GROMACS .gro file of C-alpha atoms in nm:
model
  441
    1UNK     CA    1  -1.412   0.247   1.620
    2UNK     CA    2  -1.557   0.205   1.957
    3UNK     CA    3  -1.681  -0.099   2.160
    4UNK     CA    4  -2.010  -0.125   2.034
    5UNK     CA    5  -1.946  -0.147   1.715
    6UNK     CA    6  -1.679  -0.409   1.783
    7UNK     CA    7  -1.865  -0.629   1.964
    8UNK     CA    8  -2.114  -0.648   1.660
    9UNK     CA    9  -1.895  -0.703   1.428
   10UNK     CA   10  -1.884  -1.127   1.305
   11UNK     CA   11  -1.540  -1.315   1.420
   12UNK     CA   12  -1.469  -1.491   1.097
   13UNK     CA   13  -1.152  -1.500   0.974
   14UNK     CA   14  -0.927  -1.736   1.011
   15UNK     CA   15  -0.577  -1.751   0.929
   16UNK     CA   16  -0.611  -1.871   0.546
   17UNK     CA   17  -0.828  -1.592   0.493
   18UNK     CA   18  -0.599  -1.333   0.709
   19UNK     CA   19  -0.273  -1.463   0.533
   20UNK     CA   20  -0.497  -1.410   0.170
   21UNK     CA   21  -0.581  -1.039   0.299
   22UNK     CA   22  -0.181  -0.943   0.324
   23UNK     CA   23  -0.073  -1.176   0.033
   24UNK     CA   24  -0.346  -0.986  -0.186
   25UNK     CA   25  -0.360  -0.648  -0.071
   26UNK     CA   26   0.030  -0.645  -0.170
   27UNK     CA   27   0.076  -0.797  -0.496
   28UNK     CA   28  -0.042  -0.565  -0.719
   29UNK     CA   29   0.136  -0.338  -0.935
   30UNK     CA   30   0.470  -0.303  -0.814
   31UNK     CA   31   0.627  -0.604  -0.944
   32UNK     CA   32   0.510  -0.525  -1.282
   33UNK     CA   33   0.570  -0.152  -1.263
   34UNK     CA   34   0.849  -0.086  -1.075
   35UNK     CA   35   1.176  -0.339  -1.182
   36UNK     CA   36   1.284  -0.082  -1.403
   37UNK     CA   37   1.305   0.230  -1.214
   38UNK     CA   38   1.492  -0.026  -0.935
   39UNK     CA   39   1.781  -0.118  -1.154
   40UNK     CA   40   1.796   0.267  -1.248
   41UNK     CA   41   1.820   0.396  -0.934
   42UNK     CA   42   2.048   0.102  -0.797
   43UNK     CA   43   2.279   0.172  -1.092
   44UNK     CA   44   2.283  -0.246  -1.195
   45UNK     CA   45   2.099  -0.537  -1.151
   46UNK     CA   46   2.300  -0.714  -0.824
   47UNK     CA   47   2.231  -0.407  -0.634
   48UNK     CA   48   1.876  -0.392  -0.763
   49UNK     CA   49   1.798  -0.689  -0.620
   50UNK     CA   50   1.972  -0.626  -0.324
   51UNK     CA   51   1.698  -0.334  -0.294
   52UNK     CA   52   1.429  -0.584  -0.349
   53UNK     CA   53   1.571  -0.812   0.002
   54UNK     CA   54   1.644  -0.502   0.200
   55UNK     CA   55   1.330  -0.335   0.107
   56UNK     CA   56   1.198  -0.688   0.199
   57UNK     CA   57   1.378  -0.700   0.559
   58UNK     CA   58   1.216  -0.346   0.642
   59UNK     CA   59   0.880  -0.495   0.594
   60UNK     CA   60   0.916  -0.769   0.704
   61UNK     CA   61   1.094  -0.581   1.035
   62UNK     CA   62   0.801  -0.326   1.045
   63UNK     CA   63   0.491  -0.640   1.007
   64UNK     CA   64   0.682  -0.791   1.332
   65UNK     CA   65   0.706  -0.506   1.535
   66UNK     CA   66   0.322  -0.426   1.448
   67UNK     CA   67   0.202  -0.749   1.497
   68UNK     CA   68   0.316  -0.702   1.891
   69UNK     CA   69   0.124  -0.378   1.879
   70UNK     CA   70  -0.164  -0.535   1.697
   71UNK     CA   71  -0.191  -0.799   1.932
   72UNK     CA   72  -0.229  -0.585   2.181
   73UNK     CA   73  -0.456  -0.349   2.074
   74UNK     CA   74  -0.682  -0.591   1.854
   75UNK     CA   75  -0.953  -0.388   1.698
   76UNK     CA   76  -1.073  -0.316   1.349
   77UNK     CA   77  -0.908  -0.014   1.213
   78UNK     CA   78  -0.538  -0.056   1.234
   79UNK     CA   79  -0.251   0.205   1.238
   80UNK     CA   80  -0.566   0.509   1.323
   81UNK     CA   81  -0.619   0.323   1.607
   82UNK     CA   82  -0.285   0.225   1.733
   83UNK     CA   83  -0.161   0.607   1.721
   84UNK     CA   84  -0.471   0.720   1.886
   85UNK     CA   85  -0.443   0.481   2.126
   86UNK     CA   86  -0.099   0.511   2.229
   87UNK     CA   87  -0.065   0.889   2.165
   88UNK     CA   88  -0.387   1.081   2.161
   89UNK     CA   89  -0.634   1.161   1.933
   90UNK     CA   90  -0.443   1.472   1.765
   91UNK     CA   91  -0.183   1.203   1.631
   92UNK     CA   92  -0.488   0.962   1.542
   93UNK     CA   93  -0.670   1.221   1.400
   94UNK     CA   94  -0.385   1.342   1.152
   95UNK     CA   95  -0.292   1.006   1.076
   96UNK     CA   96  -0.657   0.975   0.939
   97UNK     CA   97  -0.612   1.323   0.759
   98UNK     CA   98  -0.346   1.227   0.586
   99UNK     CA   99  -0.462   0.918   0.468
  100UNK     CA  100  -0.787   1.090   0.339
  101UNK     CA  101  -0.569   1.383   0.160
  102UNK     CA  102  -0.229   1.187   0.035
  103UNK     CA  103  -0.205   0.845   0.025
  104UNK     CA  104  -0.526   0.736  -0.023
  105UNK     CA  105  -0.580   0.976  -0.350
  106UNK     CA  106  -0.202   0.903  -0.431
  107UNK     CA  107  -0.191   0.550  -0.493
  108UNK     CA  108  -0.598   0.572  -0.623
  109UNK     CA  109  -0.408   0.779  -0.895
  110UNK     CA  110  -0.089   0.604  -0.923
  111UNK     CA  111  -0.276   0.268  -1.011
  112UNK     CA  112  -0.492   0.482  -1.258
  113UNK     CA  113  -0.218   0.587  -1.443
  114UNK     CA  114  -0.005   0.255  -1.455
  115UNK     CA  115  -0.326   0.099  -1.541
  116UNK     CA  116  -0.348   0.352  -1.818
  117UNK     CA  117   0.004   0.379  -1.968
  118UNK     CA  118  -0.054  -0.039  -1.989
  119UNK     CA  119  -0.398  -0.028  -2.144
  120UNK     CA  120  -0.249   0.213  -2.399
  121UNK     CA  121   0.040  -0.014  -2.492
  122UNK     CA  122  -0.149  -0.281  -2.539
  123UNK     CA  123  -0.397  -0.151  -2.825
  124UNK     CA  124  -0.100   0.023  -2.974
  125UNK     CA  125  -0.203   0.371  -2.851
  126UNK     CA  126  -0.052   0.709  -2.787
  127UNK     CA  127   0.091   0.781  -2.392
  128UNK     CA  128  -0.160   1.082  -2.408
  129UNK     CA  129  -0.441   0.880  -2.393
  130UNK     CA  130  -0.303   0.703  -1.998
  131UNK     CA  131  -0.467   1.002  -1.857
  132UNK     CA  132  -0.784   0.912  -1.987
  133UNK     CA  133  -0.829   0.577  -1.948
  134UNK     CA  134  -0.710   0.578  -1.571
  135UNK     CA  135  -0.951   0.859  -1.486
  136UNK     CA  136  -1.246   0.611  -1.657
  137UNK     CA  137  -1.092   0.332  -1.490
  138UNK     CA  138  -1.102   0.522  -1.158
  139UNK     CA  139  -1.469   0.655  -1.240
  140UNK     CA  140  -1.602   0.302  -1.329
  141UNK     CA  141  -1.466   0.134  -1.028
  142UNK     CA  142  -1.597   0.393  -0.800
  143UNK     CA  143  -1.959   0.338  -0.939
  144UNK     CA  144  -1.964  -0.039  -0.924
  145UNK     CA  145  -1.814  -0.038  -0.552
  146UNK     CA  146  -2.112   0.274  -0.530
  147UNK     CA  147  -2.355  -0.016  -0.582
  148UNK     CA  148  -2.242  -0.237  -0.337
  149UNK     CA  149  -1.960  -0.427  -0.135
  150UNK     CA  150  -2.107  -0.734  -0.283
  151UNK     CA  151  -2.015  -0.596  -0.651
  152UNK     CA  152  -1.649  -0.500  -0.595
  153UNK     CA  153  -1.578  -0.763  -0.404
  154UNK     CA  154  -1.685  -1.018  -0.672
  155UNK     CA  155  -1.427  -0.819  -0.856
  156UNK     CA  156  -1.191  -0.828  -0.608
  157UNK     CA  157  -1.215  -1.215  -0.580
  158UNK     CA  158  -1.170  -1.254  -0.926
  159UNK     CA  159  -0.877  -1.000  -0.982
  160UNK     CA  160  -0.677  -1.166  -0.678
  161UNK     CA  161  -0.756  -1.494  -0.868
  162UNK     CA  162  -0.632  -1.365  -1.194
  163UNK     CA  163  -0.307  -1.169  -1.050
  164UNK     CA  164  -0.137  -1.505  -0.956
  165UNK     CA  165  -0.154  -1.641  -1.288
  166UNK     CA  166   0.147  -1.428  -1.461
  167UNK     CA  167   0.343  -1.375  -1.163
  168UNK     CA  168   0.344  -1.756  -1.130
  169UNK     CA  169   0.436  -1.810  -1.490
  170UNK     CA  170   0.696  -1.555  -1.523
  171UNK     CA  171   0.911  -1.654  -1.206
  172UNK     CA  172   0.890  -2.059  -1.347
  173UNK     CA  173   0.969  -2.002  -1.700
  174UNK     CA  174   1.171  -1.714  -1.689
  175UNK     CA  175   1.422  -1.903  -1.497
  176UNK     CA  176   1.332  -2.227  -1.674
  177UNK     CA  177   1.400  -2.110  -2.007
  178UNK     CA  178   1.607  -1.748  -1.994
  179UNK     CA  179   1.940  -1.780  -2.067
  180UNK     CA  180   2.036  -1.417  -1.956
  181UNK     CA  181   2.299  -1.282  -1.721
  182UNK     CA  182   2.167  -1.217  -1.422
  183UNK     CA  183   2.402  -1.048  -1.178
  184UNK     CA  184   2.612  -0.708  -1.232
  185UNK     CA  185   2.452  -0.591  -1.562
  186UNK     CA  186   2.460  -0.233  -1.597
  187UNK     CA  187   2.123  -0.020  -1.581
  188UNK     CA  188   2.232   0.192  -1.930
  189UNK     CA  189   2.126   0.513  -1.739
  190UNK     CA  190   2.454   0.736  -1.716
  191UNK     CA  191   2.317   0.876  -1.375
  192UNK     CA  192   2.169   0.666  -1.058
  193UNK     CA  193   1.986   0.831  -0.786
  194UNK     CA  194   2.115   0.521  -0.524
  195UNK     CA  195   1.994   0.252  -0.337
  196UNK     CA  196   1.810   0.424  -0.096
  197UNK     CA  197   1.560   0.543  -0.397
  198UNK     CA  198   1.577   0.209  -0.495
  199UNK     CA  199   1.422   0.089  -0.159
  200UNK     CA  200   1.189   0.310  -0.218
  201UNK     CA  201   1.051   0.231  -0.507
  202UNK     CA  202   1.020  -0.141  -0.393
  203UNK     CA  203   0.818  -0.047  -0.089
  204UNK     CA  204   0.522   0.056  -0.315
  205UNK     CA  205   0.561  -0.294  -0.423
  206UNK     CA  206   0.543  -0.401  -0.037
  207UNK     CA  207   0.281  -0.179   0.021
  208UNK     CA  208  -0.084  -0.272   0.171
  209UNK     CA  209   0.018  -0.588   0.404
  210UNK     CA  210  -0.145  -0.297   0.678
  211UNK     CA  211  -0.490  -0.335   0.562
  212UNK     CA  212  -0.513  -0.728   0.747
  213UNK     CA  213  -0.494  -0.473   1.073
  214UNK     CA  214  -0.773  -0.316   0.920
  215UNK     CA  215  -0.977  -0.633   1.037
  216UNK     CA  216  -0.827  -0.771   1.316
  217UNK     CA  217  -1.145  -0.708   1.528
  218UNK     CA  218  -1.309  -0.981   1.286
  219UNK     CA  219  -1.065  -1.231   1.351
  220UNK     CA  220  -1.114  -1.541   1.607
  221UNK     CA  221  -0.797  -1.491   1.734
  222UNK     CA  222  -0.610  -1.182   1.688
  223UNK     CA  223  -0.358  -1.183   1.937
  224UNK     CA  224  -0.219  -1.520   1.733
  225UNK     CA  225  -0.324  -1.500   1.372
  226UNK     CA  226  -0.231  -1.158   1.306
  227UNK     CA  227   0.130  -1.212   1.377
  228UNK     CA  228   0.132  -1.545   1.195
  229UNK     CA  229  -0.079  -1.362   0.893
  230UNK     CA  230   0.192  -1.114   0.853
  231UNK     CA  231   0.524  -1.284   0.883
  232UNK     CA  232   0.375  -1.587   0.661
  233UNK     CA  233   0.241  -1.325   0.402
  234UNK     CA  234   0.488  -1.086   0.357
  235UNK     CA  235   0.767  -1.418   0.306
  236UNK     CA  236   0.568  -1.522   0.058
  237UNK     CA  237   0.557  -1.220  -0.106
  238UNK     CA  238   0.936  -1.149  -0.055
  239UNK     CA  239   0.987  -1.497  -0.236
  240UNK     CA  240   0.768  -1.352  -0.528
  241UNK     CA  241   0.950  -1.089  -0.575
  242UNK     CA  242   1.230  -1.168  -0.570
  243UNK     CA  243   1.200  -1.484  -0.835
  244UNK     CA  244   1.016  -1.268  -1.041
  245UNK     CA  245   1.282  -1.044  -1.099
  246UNK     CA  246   1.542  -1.249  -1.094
  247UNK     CA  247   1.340  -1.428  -1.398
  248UNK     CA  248   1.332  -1.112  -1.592
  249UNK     CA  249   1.699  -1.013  -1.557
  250UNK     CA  250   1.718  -1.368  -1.674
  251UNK     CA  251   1.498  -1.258  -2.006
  252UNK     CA  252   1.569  -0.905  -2.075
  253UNK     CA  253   1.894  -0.729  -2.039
  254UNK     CA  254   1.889  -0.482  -1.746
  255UNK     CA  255   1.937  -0.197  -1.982
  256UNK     CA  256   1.597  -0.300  -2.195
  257UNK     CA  257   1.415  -0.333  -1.842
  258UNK     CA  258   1.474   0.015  -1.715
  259UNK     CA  259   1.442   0.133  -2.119
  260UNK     CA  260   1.056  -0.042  -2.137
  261UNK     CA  261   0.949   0.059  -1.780
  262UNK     CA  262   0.597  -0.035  -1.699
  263UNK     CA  263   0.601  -0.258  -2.008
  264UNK     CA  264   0.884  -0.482  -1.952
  265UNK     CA  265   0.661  -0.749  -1.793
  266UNK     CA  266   0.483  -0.760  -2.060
  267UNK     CA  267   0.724  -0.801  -2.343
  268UNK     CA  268   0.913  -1.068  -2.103
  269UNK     CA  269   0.619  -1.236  -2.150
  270UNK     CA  270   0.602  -1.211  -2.499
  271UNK     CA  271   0.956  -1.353  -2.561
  272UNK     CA  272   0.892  -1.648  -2.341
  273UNK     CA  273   0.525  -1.728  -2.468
  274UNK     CA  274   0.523  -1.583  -2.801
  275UNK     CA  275   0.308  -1.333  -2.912
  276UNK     CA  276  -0.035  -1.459  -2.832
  277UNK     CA  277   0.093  -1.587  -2.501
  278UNK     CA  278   0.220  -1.258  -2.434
  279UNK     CA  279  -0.084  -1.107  -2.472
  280UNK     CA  280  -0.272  -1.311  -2.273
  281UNK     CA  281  -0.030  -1.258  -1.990
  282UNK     CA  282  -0.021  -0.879  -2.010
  283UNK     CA  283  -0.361  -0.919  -1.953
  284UNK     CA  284  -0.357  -1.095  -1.662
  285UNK     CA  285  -0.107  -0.774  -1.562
  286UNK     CA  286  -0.389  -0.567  -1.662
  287UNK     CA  287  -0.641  -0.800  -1.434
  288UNK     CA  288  -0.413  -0.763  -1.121
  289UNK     CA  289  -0.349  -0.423  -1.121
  290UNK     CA  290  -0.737  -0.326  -1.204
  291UNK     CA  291  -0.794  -0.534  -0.909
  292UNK     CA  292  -0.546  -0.385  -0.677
  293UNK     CA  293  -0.705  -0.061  -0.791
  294UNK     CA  294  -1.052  -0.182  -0.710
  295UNK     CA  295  -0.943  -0.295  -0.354
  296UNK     CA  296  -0.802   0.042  -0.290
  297UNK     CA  297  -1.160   0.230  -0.403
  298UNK     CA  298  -1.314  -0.015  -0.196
  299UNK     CA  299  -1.137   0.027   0.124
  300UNK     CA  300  -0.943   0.370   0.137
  301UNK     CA  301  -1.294   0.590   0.153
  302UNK     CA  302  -1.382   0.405   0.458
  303UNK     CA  303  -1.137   0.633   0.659
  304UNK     CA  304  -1.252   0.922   0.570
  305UNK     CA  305  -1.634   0.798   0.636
  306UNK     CA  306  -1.500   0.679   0.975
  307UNK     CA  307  -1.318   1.027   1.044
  308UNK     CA  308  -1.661   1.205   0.928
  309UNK     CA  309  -1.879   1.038   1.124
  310UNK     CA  310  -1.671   1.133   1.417
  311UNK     CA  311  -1.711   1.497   1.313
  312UNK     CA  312  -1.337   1.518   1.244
  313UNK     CA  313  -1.334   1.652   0.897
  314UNK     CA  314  -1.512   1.949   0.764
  315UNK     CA  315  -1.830   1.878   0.597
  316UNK     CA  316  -1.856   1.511   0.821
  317UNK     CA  317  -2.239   1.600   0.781
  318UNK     CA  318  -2.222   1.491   0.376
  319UNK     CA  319  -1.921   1.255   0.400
  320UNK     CA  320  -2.074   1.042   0.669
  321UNK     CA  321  -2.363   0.989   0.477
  322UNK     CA  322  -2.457   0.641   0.345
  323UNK     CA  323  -2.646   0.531   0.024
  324UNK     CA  324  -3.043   0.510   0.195
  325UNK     CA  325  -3.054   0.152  -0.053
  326UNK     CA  326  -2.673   0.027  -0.123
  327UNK     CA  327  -2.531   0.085   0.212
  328UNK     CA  328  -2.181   0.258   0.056
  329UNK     CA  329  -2.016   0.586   0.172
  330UNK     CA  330  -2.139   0.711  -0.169
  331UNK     CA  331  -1.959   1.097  -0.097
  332UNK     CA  332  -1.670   0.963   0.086
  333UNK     CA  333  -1.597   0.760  -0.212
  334UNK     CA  334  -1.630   1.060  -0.430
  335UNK     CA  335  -1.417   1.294  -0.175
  336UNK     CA  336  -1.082   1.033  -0.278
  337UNK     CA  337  -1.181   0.997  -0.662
  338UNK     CA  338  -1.165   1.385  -0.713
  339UNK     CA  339  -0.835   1.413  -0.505
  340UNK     CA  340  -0.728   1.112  -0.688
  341UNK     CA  341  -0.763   1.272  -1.026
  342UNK     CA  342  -0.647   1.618  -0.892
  343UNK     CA  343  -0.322   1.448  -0.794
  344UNK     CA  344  -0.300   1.277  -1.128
  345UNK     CA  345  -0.298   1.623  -1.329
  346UNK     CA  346   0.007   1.739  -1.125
  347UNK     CA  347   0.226   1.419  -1.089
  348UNK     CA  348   0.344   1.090  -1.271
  349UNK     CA  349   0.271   0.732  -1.121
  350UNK     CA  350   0.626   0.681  -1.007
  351UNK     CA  351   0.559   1.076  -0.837
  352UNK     CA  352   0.283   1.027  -0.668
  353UNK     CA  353   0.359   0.642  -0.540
  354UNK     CA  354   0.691   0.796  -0.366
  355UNK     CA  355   0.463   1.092  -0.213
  356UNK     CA  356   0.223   0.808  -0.091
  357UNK     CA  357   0.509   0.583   0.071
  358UNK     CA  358   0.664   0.912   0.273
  359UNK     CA  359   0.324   1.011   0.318
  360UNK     CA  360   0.259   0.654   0.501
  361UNK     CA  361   0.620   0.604   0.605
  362UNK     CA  362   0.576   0.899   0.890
  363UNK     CA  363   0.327   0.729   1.066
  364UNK     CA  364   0.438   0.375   1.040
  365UNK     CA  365   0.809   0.522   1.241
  366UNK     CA  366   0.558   0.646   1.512
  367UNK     CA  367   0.386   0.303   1.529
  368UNK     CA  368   0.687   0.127   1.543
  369UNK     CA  369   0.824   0.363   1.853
  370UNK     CA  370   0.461   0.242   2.039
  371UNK     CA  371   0.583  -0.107   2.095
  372UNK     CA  372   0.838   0.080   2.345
  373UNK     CA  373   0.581   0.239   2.532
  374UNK     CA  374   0.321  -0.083   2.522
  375UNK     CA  375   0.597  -0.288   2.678
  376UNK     CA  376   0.649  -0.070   2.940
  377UNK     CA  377   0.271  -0.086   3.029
  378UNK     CA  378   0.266  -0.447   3.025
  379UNK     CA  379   0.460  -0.750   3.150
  380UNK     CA  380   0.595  -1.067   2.943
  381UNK     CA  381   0.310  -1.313   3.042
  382UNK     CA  382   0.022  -1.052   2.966
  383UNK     CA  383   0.173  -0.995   2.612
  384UNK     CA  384  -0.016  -1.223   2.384
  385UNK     CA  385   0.274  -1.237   2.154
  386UNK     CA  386   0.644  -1.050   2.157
  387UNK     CA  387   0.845  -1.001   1.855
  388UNK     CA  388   1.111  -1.188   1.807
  389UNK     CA  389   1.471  -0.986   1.846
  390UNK     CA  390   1.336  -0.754   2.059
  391UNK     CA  391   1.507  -0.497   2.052
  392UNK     CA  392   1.707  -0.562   1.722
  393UNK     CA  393   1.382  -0.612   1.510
  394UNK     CA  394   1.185  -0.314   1.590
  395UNK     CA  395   1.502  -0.080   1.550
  396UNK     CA  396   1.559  -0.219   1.229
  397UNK     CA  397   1.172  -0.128   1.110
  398UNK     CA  398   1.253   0.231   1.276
  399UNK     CA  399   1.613   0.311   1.155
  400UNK     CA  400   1.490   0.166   0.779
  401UNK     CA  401   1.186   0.389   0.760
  402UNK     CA  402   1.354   0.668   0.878
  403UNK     CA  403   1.636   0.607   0.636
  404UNK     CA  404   1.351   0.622   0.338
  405UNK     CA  405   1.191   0.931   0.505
  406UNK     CA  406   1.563   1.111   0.497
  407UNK     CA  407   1.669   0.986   0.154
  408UNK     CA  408   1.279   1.131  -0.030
  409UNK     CA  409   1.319   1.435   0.185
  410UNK     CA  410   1.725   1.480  -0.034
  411UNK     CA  411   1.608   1.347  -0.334
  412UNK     CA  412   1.221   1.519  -0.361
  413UNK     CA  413   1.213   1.768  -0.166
  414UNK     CA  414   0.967   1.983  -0.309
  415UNK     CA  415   0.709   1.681  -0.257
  416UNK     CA  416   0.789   1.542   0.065
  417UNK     CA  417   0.773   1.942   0.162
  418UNK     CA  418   0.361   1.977   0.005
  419UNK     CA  419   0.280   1.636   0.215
  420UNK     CA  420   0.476   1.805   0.526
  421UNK     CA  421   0.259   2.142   0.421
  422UNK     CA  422  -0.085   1.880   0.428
  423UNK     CA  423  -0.010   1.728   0.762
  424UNK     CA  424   0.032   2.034   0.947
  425UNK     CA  425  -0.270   2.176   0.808
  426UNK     CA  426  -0.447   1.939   0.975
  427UNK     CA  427  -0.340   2.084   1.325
  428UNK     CA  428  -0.549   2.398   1.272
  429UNK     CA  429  -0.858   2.176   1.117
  430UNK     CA  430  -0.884   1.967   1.416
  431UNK     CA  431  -0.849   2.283   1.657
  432UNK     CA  432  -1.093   2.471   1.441
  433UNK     CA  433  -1.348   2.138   1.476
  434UNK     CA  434  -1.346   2.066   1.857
  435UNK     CA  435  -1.370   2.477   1.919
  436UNK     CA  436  -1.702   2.471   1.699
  437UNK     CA  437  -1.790   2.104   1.890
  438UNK     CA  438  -1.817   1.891   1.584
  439UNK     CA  439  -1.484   1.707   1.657
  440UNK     CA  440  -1.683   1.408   1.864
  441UNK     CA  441  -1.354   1.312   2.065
   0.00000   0.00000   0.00000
């Protein structure tokens, strides 16, 4: 994004509002979707939860260490800027290509198809039919943000209303009034895959606290709230999580968690609520993750909009065009709803939100590495903020990530190889671009 464009943009968030951005962007569908394949791949519930802190600690270890580089590169468009400031445009330009090919379209269609496989077991209907109600889902949320900001992000405000509501209710009353064991009960699955898939399966619940970066340029004070709003946020969230699932261990066996999967939630609900209240509270599942869904329609086609008007992807003529009278990046939009579905055909939700999370996971290691280079171009009193534990902190973000990058690479290989495949396709795009001068670098 360049100066211009910075300097027009309104300085309006506080730190409320910046602390609401990472609380909301993260809770979403991971702590409904994913304590089950946890306590299968940890092997029983102590070390699932175990997974939940130390996925936690990475996190949290990776929003510290960016919050240093953040504050010192304070503009609107987070992690593509902070690669293509501190290594080039080539890195920034393939961290934007991969967003626009993988992870955007991956978690677009992992959220479609949670949101489906729910939907379906709530009016009693076959799995077949998750397919089809995530691609509508996807389809009508793509039109209504079409129309207008304004429209999805009255949704949005609503859905980030609703989401709190069972999340709150489980973690009090499951620990209130369960009378479950809690700690070493087996998983019922004769084979585990091990923690380290277990880590990653509850970093797709920690996933989005990036997008505050997205506005730091709109903040009043960057430099200080964008630390604060990440290290505030992402405890709170860890504390969610955490007493959430503690609260269903405390409800449901272990066993009958990783046996009901995405549904578990839902029936935990039921036994503490009764039947009615059960339902009531899977819908308020339903509301959060249709709203996590909407915020990801609504945000992840402005990078390829921003890459396109740049001229770095091909076609940048039709997916840097704007709605003449609703103001939306109408084909961009459409560019991540047909990948999104594409990617759906091919791979299940827990599939595709692992591809996603290496997908991301390469980039965030290189982003972490910057705050070694930015310290060595600037001295302690021009730093607006430093992270605390330097160096312990940012090696923990690095050697974590790169721990979850090794252990997908083992355990999907064919996958993490496709997304490898993607990324280096993008070498020869953005060669073939600047040689026919519509890469505007």
């Amino acid at each position: 994004m360049n100066q211009d464009t910075e300097a027009r943009l309104k300085k309006d968030i506080g730190l409320i509002v910046a602390m609401s951005i990472v609380i909301g962007s993260v809770i979403g569908s991971g702590i409904f979707m994913k304590p089950g394949r946890v306590i299968a791949a940890a092997g029983d519930s102590t070390m699932a939860l175990w997974a939940w802190v130390l996925g936690g600690v990475i996190t949290l270890a990776s929003g510290l260490t960016l919050a240093e580089v953040g504050a010192q590169l304070p503009r609107t468009g987070g992690l593509y800027v902070y690669l293509e400031e501190v290594y080039g445009r080539v890195w920034g330009f393939l961290c934007g290509w991969v967003q626009t090919l993988i992870y955007g379209p991956a978690v677009i269609g992992a959220l479609g198809l949670y949101f489906g496989s729910l939907m379906a077991h709530f009016f009693g209907l076959g799995d077949e039919t998750k397919f089809t109600i995530g691609i509508i889902t996807i389809a009508l949320l793509a039109l209504v943000n079409a129309f207008g900001v304004k429209y999805g992000g009255f949704i949005q405000a609503a859905a980030t209303a609703g989401k709190l509501v069972p999340i709150i209710l489980i973690a009090i009353f499951g620990l209130l009034w369960g009378n479950g064991q809690i700690w070493d009960m087996p998983s019922g699955q004769a084979e585990r895959t091990g923690i380290g898939a277990a880590i990653l399966a509850t970093l797709w619940a920690y996933d989005g606290w990036m997008l505050v970066a997205f506005v730091a340029g709109e903040m009043k004070e960057p430099a200080k709230l964008l630390p604060k709003a990440i290290v505030v946020g992402l405890s709170v969230v860890m504390v969610a999580y955490l007493t959430v699932n503690m609260a269903l261990l405390h409800v449901l066996p272990a066993a009958e968690i990783v046996r009901l999967g995405p549904n578990a939630a839902g029936t935990a609900a039921g036994v503490l609520f009764g039947d009615m209240g059960g339902k009531l509270l899977s819908i308020g599942i339903l509301v959060s993750i249709f709203g996590t869904l909407n915020a990801k329609i609504l945000t992840f086609p402005r990078v390829p909009y921003a890459m396109a008007e740049r001229g770095q992807l091909p076609a940048s003529g039709l997916f840097a065009r704007v709605h003449p009278e609703y103001g939306t990046p109408i084909w961009a939009t459409v560019l991540q709803v047909v990948l999104a579905v594409l990617l759906m055909t091919v791979g299940d939700p827990d599939r595709l939100s692992d591809i996603a999370i290496f997908a991301i996971y390469i980039f965030f290691v290189q982003a972490f590495f910057a705050i070694f280079r930015l310290r060595r171009r600037t001295s302690p009193d021009q730093r607006p903020y430093s992270v605390p534990g330097y160096p312990f902190v940012p090696l923990i973000a690095i050697v974590g990530s790169g721990f979850i990058l090794a252990t997908t690479l083992i355990d999907n290989p064919l996958d993490t190889l496709y997304a490898l495949a993607l990324l280096a396709a993008g070498l020869p795009v953005y060669w073939l671009l600047g040689k026919s001068g519509k890469n505007n670098q």
